[in-house]
């Protein structure tokens, strides 16, 4: 029986925006979280002990991590070297420099000749001798244009055409490796890719426009005993028949709030010979092992119609356990109640969180449903204005003045010489309101809603969004 630990998408050095500086070490607390998660996975590998560790790619957020981040990663994997546990480090899209040209951040482990460590930066088959016998690992690193195509071949082709050409080039390469496989040895495919039926998480934002999608049929071969994937951050098995299991272990830590509800961890795989006679020589079982990662929690509340918005927001916070949690507070508020909100009180209520952001969304009147009384049949503008004001209790103090002004504008006397000046001012005025430089105005497609957001803000206490 052979035991294998499969993990992926460590992204060590990412997620700093949701952390703070540890005064004792000077390091970002989220960096420390990532190190702890990796350390726990390596602890399990040593405790079993496993015969092999497979890393599915994306060690860092990019190919040029800071030295202290590289060191933290290396120290954990050196523990496997010291325990004589072979390791395969696959190159993912974030590990590649210049989209595959110029090496990868993990290539240094091969250059240094680290014992028992294989860097998978090419489509190749590796036979590894473990304490429980030999196994063959077919590595399939992140594929992009430069991996299989020359610039001349890909020139002037659409993205769809390039993707199809990549698949046409990849398939014979895989077939060539499959023909070389030893049927007497267990076989694992270790690949960093986007399968066509995978459920995506944060990686859809992290790798937009990069690489291409590979059909699941490329991976569900009877000659494979297990397909170990990387790239997608949500844990999932793409082949429910488990023949073979095609598994994303997911990332080991949450990158952002898009992964708020996802479990994080690694996969423990067991491969052993089947009892003859059987259709396959080896039987594979696997188990997802969750890691105790830091909690992300969103508190969302609509107080746009509340008479006591401040109290309701504070009550919503009090109902949730936020101790040492990464918190995102989103509350919807009507413009006439902005002055009832105390930022200091909200900050105080969120003080127990590990890190928090506040997003206030102003509920625009434009987004409210149209009043039935204001249908197309209303021809008199004064009737329309009166109906509108009857449904706006917040404007009652100036309702009479607005009606008087409207009557004056619509009267024949007002459309004399003075009235023409008013009309000229309206026609010559800019359609775009004056916005402070720190605010961006973005209208949606139908023009009904607008969004006001600060151009730059980390703690978005002042982030006001017109919905």
PDB file of N, CA and C in Angstrom, residues 50-54 80 84-88 115-118 128-131:
ATOM      1  N   UNK A  50       3.704   9.462   4.757  1.00  0.00           N
ATOM      2  CA  UNK A  50       3.347   9.174   3.370  1.00  0.00           C
ATOM      3  C   UNK A  50       4.591   8.737   2.606  1.00  0.00           C
ATOM      4  N   UNK A  51       4.359   8.141   1.448  1.00  0.00           N
ATOM      5  CA  UNK A  51       5.466   7.694   0.604  1.00  0.00           C
ATOM      6  C   UNK A  51       5.858   8.744  -0.428  1.00  0.00           C
ATOM      7  N   UNK A  52       4.954   9.690  -0.687  1.00  0.00           N
ATOM      8  CA  UNK A  52       5.186  10.673  -1.751  1.00  0.00           C
ATOM      9  C   UNK A  52       4.309  11.891  -1.508  1.00  0.00           C
ATOM     10  N   UNK A  53       4.818  13.077  -1.836  1.00  0.00           N
ATOM     11  CA  UNK A  53       4.039  14.312  -1.778  1.00  0.00           C
ATOM     12  C   UNK A  53       3.972  14.900  -3.176  1.00  0.00           C
ATOM     13  N   UNK A  54       2.768  15.227  -3.610  1.00  0.00           N
ATOM     14  CA  UNK A  54       2.540  15.839  -4.917  1.00  0.00           C
ATOM     15  C   UNK A  54       2.000  17.247  -4.721  1.00  0.00           C
ATOM     16  N   UNK A  80      10.462  17.459   4.284  1.00  0.00           N
ATOM     17  CA  UNK A  80      10.222  16.228   3.540  1.00  0.00           C
ATOM     18  C   UNK A  80      11.539  15.616   3.078  1.00  0.00           C
ATOM     19  N   UNK A  84      13.246  11.897   3.994  1.00  0.00           N
ATOM     20  CA  UNK A  84      13.410  10.997   2.854  1.00  0.00           C
ATOM     21  C   UNK A  84      12.069  10.683   2.182  1.00  0.00           C
ATOM     22  N   UNK A  85      11.216  11.713   2.059  1.00  0.00           N
ATOM     23  CA  UNK A  85       9.935  11.576   1.358  1.00  0.00           C
ATOM     24  C   UNK A  85      10.045  12.289   0.011  1.00  0.00           C
ATOM     25  N   UNK A  86       9.984  11.565  -1.107  1.00  0.00           N
ATOM     26  CA  UNK A  86      10.081  12.204  -2.423  1.00  0.00           C
ATOM     27  C   UNK A  86       8.951  13.205  -2.635  1.00  0.00           C
ATOM     28  N   UNK A  87       9.252  14.241  -3.399  1.00  0.00           N
ATOM     29  CA  UNK A  87       8.280  15.316  -3.656  1.00  0.00           C
ATOM     30  C   UNK A  87       8.342  15.727  -5.122  1.00  0.00           C
ATOM     31  N   UNK A  88       7.172  15.961  -5.707  1.00  0.00           N
ATOM     32  CA  UNK A  88       7.094  16.506  -7.063  1.00  0.00           C
ATOM     33  C   UNK A  88       6.469  17.889  -6.962  1.00  0.00           C
ATOM     34  N   UNK A 115      17.772  16.749  -3.005  1.00  0.00           N
ATOM     35  CA  UNK A 115      17.514  15.304  -3.042  1.00  0.00           C
ATOM     36  C   UNK A 115      16.024  14.967  -2.977  1.00  0.00           C
ATOM     37  N   UNK A 116      15.619  14.026  -3.817  1.00  0.00           N
ATOM     38  CA  UNK A 116      14.249  13.529  -3.791  1.00  0.00           C
ATOM     39  C   UNK A 116      13.212  14.508  -4.283  1.00  0.00           C
ATOM     40  N   UNK A 117      13.628  15.604  -4.910  1.00  0.00           N
ATOM     41  CA  UNK A 117      12.687  16.634  -5.360  1.00  0.00           C
ATOM     42  C   UNK A 117      12.709  16.732  -6.880  1.00  0.00           C
ATOM     43  N   UNK A 118      11.548  16.587  -7.492  1.00  0.00           N
ATOM     44  CA  UNK A 118      11.399  16.691  -8.945  1.00  0.00           C
ATOM     45  C   UNK A 118      10.588  17.936  -9.258  1.00  0.00           C
ATOM     46  N   UNK A 128       9.359   7.132  -9.862  1.00  0.00           N
ATOM     47  CA  UNK A 128       9.872   7.472  -8.536  1.00  0.00           C
ATOM     48  C   UNK A 128       9.855   6.228  -7.666  1.00  0.00           C
ATOM     49  N   UNK A 129      10.974   5.944  -7.059  1.00  0.00           N
ATOM     50  CA  UNK A 129      11.081   4.819  -6.133  1.00  0.00           C
ATOM     51  C   UNK A 129      10.793   5.305  -4.716  1.00  0.00           C
ATOM     52  N   UNK A 130       9.735   4.780  -4.135  1.00  0.00           N
ATOM     53  CA  UNK A 130       9.355   5.147  -2.778  1.00  0.00           C
ATOM     54  C   UNK A 130       9.610   3.968  -1.843  1.00  0.00           C
ATOM     55  N   UNK A 131       9.384   4.178  -0.560  1.00  0.00           N
ATOM     56  CA  UNK A 131       9.572   3.108   0.414  1.00  0.00           C
ATOM     57  C   UNK A 131       8.591   1.961   0.207  1.00  0.00           C
TER      58      UNK A 131
END
